[in-house]
PDB file of C-alpha atoms in Angstrom:
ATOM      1  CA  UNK A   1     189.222 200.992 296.380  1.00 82.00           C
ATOM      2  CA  UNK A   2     191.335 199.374 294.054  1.00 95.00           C
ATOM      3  CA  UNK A   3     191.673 195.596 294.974  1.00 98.00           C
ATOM      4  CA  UNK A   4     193.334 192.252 294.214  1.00 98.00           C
ATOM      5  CA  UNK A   5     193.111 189.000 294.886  1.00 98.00           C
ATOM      6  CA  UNK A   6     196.118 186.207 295.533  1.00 98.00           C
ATOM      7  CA  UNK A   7     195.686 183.031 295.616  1.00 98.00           C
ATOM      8  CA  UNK A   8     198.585 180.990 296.067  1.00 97.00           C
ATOM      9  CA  UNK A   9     198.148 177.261 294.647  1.00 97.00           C
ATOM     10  CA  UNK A  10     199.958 173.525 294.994  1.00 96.00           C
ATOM     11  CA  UNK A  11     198.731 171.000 292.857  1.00 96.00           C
ATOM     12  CA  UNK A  12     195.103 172.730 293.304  1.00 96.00           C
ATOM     13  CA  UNK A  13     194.273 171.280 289.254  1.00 97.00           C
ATOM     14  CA  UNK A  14     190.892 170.198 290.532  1.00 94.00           C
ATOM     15  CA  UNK A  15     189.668 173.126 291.540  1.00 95.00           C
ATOM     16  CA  UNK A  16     191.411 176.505 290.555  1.00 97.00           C
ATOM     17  CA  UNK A  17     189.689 177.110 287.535  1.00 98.00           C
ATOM     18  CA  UNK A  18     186.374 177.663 289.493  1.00 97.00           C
ATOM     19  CA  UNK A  19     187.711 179.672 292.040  1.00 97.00           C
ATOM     20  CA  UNK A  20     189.502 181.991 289.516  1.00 98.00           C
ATOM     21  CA  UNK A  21     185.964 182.175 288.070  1.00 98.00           C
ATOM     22  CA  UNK A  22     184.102 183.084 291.132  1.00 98.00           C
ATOM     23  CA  UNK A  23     186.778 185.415 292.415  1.00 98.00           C
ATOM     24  CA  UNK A  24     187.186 187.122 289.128  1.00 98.00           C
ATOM     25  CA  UNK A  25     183.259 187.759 289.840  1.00 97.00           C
ATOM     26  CA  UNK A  26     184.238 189.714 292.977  1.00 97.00           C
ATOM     27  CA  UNK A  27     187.262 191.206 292.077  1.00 97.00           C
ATOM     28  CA  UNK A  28     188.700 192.003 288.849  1.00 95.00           C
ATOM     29  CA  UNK A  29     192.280 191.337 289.357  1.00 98.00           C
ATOM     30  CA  UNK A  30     192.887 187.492 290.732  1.00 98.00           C
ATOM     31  CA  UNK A  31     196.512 186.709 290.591  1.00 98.00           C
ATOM     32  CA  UNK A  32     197.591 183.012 291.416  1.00 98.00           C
ATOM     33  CA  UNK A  33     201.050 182.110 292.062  1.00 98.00           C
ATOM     34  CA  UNK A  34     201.901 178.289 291.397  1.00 98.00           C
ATOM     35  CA  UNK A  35     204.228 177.100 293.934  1.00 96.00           C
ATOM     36  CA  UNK A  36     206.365 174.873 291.869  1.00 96.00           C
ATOM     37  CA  UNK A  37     203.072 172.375 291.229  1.00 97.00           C
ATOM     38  CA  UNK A  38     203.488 169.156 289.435  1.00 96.00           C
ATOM     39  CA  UNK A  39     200.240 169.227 287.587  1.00 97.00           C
ATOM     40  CA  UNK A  40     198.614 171.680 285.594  1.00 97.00           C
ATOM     41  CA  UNK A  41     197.598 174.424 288.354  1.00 98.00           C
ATOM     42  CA  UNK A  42     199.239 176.608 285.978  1.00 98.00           C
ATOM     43  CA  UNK A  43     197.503 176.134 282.963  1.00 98.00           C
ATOM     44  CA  UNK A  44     194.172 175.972 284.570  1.00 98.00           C
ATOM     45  CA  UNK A  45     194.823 179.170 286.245  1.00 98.00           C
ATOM     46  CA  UNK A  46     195.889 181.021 283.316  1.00 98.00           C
ATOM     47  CA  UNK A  47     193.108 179.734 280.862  1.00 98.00           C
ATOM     48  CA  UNK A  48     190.516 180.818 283.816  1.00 98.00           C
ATOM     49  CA  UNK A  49     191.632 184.614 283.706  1.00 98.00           C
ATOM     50  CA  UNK A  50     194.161 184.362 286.704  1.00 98.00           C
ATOM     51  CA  UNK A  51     197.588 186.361 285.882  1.00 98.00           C
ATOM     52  CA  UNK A  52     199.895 184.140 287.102  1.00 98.00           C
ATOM     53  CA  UNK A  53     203.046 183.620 288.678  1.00 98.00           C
ATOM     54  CA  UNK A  54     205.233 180.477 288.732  1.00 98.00           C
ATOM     55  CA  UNK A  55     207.967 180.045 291.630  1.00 96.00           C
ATOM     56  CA  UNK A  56     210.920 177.680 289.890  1.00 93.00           C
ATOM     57  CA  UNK A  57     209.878 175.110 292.675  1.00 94.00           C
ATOM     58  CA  UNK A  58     207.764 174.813 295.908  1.00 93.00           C
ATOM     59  CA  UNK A  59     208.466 177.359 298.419  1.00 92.00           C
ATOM     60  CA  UNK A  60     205.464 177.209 300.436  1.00 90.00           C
ATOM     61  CA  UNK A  61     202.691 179.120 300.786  1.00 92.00           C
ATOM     62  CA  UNK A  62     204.114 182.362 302.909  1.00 92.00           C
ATOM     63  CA  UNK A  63     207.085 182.689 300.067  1.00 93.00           C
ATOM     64  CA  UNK A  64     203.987 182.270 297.524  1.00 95.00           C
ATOM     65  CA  UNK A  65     201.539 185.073 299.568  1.00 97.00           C
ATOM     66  CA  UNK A  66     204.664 187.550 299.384  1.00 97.00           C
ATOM     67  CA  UNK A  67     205.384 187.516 295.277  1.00 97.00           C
ATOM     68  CA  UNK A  68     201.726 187.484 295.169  1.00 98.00           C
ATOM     69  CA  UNK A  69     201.390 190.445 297.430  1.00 98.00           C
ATOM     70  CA  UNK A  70     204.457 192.367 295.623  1.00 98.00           C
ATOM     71  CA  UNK A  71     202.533 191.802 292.581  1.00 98.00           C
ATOM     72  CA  UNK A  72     199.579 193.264 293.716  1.00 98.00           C
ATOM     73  CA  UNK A  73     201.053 196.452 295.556  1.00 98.00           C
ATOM     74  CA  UNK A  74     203.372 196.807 292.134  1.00 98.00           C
ATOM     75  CA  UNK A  75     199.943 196.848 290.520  1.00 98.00           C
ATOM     76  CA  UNK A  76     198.959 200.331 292.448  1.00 98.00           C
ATOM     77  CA  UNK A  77     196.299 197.414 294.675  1.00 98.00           C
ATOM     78  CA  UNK A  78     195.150 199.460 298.008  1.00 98.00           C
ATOM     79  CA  UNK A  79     194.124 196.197 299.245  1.00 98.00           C
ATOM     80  CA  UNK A  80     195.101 192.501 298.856  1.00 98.00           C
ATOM     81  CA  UNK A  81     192.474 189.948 299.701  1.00 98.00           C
ATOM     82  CA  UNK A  82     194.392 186.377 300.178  1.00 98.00           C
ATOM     83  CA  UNK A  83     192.366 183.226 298.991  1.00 95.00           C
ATOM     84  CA  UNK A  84     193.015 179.235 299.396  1.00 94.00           C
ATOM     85  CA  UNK A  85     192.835 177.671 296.467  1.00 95.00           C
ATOM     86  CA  UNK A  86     191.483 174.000 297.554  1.00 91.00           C
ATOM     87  CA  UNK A  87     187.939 175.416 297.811  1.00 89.00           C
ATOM     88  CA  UNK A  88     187.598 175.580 301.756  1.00 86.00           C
ATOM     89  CA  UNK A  89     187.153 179.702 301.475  1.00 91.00           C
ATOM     90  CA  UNK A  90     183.869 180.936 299.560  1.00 94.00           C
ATOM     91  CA  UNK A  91     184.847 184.004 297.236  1.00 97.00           C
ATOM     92  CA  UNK A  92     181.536 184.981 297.436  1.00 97.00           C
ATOM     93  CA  UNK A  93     181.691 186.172 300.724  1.00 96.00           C
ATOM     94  CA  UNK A  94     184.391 188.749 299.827  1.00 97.00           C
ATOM     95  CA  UNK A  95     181.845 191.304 300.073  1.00 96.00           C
ATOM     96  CA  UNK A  96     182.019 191.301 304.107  1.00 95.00           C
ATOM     97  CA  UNK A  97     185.796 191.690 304.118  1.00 97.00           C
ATOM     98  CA  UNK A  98     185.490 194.222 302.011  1.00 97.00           C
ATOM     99  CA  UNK A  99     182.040 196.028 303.765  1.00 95.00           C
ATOM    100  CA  UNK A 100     184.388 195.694 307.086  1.00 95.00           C
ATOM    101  CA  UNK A 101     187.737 197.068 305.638  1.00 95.00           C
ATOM    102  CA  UNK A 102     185.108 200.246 304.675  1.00 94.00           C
ATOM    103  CA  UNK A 103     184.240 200.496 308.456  1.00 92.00           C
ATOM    104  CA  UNK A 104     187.164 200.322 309.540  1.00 93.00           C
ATOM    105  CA  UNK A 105     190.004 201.454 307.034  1.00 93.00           C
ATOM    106  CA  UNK A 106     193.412 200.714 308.149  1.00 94.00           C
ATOM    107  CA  UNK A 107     192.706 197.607 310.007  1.00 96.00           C
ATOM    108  CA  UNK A 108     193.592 193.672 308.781  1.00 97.00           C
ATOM    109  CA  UNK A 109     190.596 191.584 308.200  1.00 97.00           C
ATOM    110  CA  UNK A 110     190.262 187.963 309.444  1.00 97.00           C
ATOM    111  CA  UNK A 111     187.472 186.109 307.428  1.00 96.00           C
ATOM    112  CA  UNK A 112     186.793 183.396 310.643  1.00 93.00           C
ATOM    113  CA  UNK A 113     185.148 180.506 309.986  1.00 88.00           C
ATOM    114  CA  UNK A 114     182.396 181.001 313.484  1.00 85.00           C
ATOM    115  CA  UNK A 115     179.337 179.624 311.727  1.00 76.00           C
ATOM    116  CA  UNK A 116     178.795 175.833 311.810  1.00 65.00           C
ATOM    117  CA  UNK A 117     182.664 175.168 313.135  1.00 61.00           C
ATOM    118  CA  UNK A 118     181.161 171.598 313.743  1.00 62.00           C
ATOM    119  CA  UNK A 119     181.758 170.708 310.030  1.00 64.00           C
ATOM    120  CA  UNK A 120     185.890 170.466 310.417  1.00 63.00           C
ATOM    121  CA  UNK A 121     187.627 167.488 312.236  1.00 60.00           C
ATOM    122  CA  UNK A 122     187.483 167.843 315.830  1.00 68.00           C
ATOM    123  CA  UNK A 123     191.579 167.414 315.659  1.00 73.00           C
ATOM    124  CA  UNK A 124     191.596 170.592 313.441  1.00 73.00           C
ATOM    125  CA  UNK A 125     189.315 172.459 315.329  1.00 82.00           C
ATOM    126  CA  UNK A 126     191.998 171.337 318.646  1.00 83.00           C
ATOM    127  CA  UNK A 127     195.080 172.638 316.854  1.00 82.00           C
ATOM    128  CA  UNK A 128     193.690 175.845 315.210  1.00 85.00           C
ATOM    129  CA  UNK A 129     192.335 176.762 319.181  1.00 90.00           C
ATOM    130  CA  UNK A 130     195.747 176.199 320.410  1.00 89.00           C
ATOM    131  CA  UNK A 131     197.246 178.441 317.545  1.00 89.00           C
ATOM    132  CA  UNK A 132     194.835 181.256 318.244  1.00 94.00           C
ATOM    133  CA  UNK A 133     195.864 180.968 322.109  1.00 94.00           C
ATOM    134  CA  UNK A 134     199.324 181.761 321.460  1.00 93.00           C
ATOM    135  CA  UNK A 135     199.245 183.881 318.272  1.00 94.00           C
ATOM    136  CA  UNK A 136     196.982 186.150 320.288  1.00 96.00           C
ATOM    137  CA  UNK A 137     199.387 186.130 323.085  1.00 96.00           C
ATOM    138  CA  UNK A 138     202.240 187.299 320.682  1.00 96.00           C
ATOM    139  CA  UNK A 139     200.190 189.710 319.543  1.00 96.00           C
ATOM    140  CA  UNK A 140     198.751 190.977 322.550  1.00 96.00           C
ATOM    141  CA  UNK A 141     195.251 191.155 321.242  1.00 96.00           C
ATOM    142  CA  UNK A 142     192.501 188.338 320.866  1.00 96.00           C
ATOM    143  CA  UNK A 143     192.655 187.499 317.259  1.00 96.00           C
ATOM    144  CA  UNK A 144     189.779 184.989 315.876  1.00 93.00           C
ATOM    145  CA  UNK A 145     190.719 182.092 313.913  1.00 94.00           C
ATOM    146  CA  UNK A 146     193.974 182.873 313.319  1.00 94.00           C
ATOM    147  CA  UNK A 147     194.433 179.906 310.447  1.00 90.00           C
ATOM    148  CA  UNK A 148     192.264 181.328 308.684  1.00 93.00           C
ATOM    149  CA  UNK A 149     194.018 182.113 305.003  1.00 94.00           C
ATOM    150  CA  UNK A 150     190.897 184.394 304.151  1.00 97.00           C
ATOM    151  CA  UNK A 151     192.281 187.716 304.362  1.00 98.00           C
ATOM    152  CA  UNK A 152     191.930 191.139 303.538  1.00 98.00           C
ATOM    153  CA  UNK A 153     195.421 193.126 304.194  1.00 98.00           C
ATOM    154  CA  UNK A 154     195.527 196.886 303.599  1.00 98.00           C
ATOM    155  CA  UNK A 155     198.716 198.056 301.221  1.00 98.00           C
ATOM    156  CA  UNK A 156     200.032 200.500 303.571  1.00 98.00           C
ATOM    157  CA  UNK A 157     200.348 197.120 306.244  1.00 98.00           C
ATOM    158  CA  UNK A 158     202.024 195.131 303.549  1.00 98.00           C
ATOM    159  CA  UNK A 159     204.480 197.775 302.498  1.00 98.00           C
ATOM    160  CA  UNK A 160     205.923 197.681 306.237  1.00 97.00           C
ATOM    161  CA  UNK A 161     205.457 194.657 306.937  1.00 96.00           C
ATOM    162  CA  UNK A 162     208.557 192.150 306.874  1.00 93.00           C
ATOM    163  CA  UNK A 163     209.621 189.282 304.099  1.00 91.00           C
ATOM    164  CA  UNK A 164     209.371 185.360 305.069  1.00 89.00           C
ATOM    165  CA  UNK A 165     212.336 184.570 306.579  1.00 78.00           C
ATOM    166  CA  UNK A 166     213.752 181.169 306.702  1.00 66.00           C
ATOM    167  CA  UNK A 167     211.284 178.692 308.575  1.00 53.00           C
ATOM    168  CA  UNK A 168     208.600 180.971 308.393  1.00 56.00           C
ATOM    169  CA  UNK A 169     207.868 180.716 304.149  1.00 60.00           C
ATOM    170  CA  UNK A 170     204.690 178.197 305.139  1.00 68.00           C
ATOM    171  CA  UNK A 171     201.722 178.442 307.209  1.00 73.00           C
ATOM    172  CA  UNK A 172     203.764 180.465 309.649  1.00 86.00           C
ATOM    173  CA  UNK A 173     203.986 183.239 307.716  1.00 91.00           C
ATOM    174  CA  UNK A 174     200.498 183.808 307.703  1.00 93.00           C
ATOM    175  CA  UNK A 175     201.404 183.744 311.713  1.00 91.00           C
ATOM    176  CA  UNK A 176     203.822 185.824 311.865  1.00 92.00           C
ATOM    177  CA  UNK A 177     201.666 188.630 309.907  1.00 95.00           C
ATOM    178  CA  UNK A 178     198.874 188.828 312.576  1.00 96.00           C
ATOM    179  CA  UNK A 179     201.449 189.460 315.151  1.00 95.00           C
ATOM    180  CA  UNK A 180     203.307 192.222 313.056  1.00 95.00           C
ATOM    181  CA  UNK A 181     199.682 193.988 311.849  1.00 97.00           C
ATOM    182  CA  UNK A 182     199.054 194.532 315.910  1.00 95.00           C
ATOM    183  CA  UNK A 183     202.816 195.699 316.761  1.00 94.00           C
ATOM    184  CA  UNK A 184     202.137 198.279 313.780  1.00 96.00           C
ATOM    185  CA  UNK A 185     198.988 199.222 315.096  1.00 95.00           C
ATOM    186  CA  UNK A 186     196.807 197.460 312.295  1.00 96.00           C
ATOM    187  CA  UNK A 187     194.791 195.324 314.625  1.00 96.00           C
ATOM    188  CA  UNK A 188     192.960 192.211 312.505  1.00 96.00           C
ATOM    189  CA  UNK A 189     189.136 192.615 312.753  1.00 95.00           C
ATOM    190  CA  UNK A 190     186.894 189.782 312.267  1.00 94.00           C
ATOM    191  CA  UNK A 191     184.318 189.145 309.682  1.00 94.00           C
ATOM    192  CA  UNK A 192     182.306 185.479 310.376  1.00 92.00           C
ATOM    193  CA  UNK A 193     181.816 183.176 307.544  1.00 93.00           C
ATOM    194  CA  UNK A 194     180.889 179.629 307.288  1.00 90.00           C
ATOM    195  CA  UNK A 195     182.881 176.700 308.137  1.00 82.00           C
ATOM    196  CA  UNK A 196     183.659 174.710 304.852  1.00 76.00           C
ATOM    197  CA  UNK A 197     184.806 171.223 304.765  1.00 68.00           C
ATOM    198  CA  UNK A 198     184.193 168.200 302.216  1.00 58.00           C
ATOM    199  CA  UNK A 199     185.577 165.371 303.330  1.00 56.00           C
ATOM    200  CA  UNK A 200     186.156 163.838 299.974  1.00 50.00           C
ATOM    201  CA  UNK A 201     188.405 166.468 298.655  1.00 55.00           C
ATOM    202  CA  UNK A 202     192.116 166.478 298.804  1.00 55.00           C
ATOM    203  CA  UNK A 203     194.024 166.120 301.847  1.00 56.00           C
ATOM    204  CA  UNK A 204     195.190 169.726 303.459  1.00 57.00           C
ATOM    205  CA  UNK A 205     198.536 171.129 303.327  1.00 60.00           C
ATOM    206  CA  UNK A 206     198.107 171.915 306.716  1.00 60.00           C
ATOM    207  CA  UNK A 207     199.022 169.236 308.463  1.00 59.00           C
ATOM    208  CA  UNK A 208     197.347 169.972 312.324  1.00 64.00           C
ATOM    209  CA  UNK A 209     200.728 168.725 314.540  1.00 66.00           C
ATOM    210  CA  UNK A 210     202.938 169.556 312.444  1.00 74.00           C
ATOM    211  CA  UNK A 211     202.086 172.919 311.155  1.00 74.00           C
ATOM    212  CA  UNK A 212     200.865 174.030 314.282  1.00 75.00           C
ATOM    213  CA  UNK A 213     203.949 173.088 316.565  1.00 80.00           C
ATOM    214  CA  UNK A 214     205.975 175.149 314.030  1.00 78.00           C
ATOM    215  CA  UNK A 215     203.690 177.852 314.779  1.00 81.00           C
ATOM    216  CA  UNK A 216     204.099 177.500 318.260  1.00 81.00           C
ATOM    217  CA  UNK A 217     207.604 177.341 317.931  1.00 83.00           C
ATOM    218  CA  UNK A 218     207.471 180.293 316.479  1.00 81.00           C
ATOM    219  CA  UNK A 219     205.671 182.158 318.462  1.00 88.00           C
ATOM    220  CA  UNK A 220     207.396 180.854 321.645  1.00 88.00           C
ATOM    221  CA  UNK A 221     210.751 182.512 320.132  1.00 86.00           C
ATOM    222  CA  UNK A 222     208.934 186.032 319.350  1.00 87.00           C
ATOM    223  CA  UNK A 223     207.586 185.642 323.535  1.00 94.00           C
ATOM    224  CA  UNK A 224     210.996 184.710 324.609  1.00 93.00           C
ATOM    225  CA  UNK A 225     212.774 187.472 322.792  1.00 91.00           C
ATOM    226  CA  UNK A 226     210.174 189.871 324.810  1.00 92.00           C
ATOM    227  CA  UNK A 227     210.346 188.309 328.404  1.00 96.00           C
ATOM    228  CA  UNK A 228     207.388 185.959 327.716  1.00 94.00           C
ATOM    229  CA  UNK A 229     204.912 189.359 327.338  1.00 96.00           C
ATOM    230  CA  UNK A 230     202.885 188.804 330.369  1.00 97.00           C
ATOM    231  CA  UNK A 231     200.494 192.242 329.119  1.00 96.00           C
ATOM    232  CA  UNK A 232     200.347 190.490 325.971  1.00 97.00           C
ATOM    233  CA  UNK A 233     199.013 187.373 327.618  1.00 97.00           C
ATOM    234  CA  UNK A 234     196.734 189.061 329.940  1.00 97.00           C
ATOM    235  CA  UNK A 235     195.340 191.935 326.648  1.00 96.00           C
ATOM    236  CA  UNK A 236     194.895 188.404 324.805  1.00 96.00           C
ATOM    237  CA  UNK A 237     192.662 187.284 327.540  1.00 96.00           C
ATOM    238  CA  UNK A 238     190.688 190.091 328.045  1.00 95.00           C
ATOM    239  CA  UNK A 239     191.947 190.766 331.532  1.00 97.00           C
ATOM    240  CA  UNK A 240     193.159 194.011 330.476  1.00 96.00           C
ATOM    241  CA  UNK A 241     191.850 196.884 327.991  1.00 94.00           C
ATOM    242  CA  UNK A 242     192.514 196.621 324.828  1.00 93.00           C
ATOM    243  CA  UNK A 243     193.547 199.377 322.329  1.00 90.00           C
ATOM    244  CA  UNK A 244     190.819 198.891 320.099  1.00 88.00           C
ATOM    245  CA  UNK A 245     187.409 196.852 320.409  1.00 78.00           C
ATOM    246  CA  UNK A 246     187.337 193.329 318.852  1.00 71.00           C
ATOM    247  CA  UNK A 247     184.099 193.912 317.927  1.00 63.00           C
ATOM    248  CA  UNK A 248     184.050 196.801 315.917  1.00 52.00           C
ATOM    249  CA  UNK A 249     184.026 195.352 312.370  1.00 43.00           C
ATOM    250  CA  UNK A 250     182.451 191.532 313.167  1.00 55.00           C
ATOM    251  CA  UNK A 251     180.558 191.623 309.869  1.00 49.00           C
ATOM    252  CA  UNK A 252     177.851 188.994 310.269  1.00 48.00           C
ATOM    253  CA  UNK A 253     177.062 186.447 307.654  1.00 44.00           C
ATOM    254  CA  UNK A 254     173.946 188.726 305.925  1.00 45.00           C
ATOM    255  CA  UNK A 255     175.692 191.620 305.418  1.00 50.00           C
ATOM    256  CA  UNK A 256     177.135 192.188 301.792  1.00 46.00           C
ATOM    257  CA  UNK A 257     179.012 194.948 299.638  1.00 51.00           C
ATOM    258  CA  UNK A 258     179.676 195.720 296.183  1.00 49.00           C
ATOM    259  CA  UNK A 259     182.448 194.393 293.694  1.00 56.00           C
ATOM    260  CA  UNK A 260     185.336 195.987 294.079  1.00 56.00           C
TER     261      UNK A 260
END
């Protein structure tokens, strides 16, 4: 299965070289797109394998994820794995998104960080719970850490799957594509990974109050524009069947796959 990577990168000098590296490990194509940065992402990327894309100026990250994805589906990809660049997301565990997209072809995959989710800030860990609480409503289906930028979305998804539109070309995006893969029947699987944080690194993009309340927001228009979706709520929940198991593809952490 022909795949590629995209990583999309802000000011991520210190550390894109060595994910390029690992990834290119993994998978042979790694594209990075530098969102307008004002140090030398770029250069580090390129020297380091990546191809790479440069927006004219910072368009956040969803605007970054959807040249990246072009690229890749342009590229004949049948699968586009999406990858932080700030080091919180092992490439080495591509393997299990990869092993679970095999079990279950068709379906998105949500690399969740279950294992040792003491490691992040207790505020982080507050506003990525209330994100997958309404996400999941929107979507009608319980979706696992639904912040996670760890991704593995199938081409067929992507080519039907809408643009960024205006407020949605950050973190929202990201959002706003877990809610279209279930209305398209595409529903996110999830494949547990560890919880990576180092407290001496750079300070997130994601900013927890911020970011999130524009993800509620959001999400609070898509609910309002269906009548609040109370089967949505209650499929979210697990009150009420859902279309396809949640469990079918949790990869746990010792399974592994070959490179792609």
């Amino acid at each position: 299965m022909p795949v590629a990577v995209v990583i999309p990168a802000y000011n991520e000098a210190a550390t894109i070289a060595g994910i390029v590296h690992r990834a290119r490990r993994q998978v042979e194509t790694v594209i990075v797109v530098d969102d307008g940065s004002g140090d030398d992402t770029a250069a580090q990327a390129e020297a380091a394998g990546a191809q790479l894309l440069r927006q004219p100026a910072n368009q956040g990250k969803g605007a970054a994820l959807w040249r990246g994805m072009g690229a890749a589906l342009a590229q004949g990809a049948d699968a586009v794995i999406t990858l932080d660049a700030d080091g919180q997301h092992c490439p080495e565990d591509m393997p299990k998104l990869l092993t679970a997209a095999r079990r279950q072809p068709g379906r998105l995959i949500v690399a969740a960080r279950l294992e040792r989710r003491e490691r992040a800030p207790g505020l982080r860990r507050f506003a990525n719970g209330m994100a997958d609480f309404w996400i999941s409503w929107a979507a009608g289906y319980p979706i696992r850490d639904t912040q996670s930028g760890f991704r593995l979305y199938p081409a067929a998804f992507l080519r039907a799957a809408s643009a960024p539109h205006n407020g949605r070309r950050g973190f929202a995006f990201e959002s706003a594509l877990l809610i279209q893969a279930t209305r398209l029947g595409c529903y996110p699987a999830t494949v547990a990974i560890e919880t990576i944080y180092h407290p001496q690194g750079r300070p997130s993009h994601y900013q927890p109050w911020r970011d999130t309340l524009r993800i509620v927001a959001t999400v609070a228009w898509e609910l309002l524009g269906r009548g609040l979706y109370p089967i949505g709520l209650l499929r979210s929940l697990r009150l009420l069947p859902l279309p396809v198991s949640d469990h079918e593809a949790l990869v746990k952490q010792q399974d592994t796959g070959g490179k792609a």
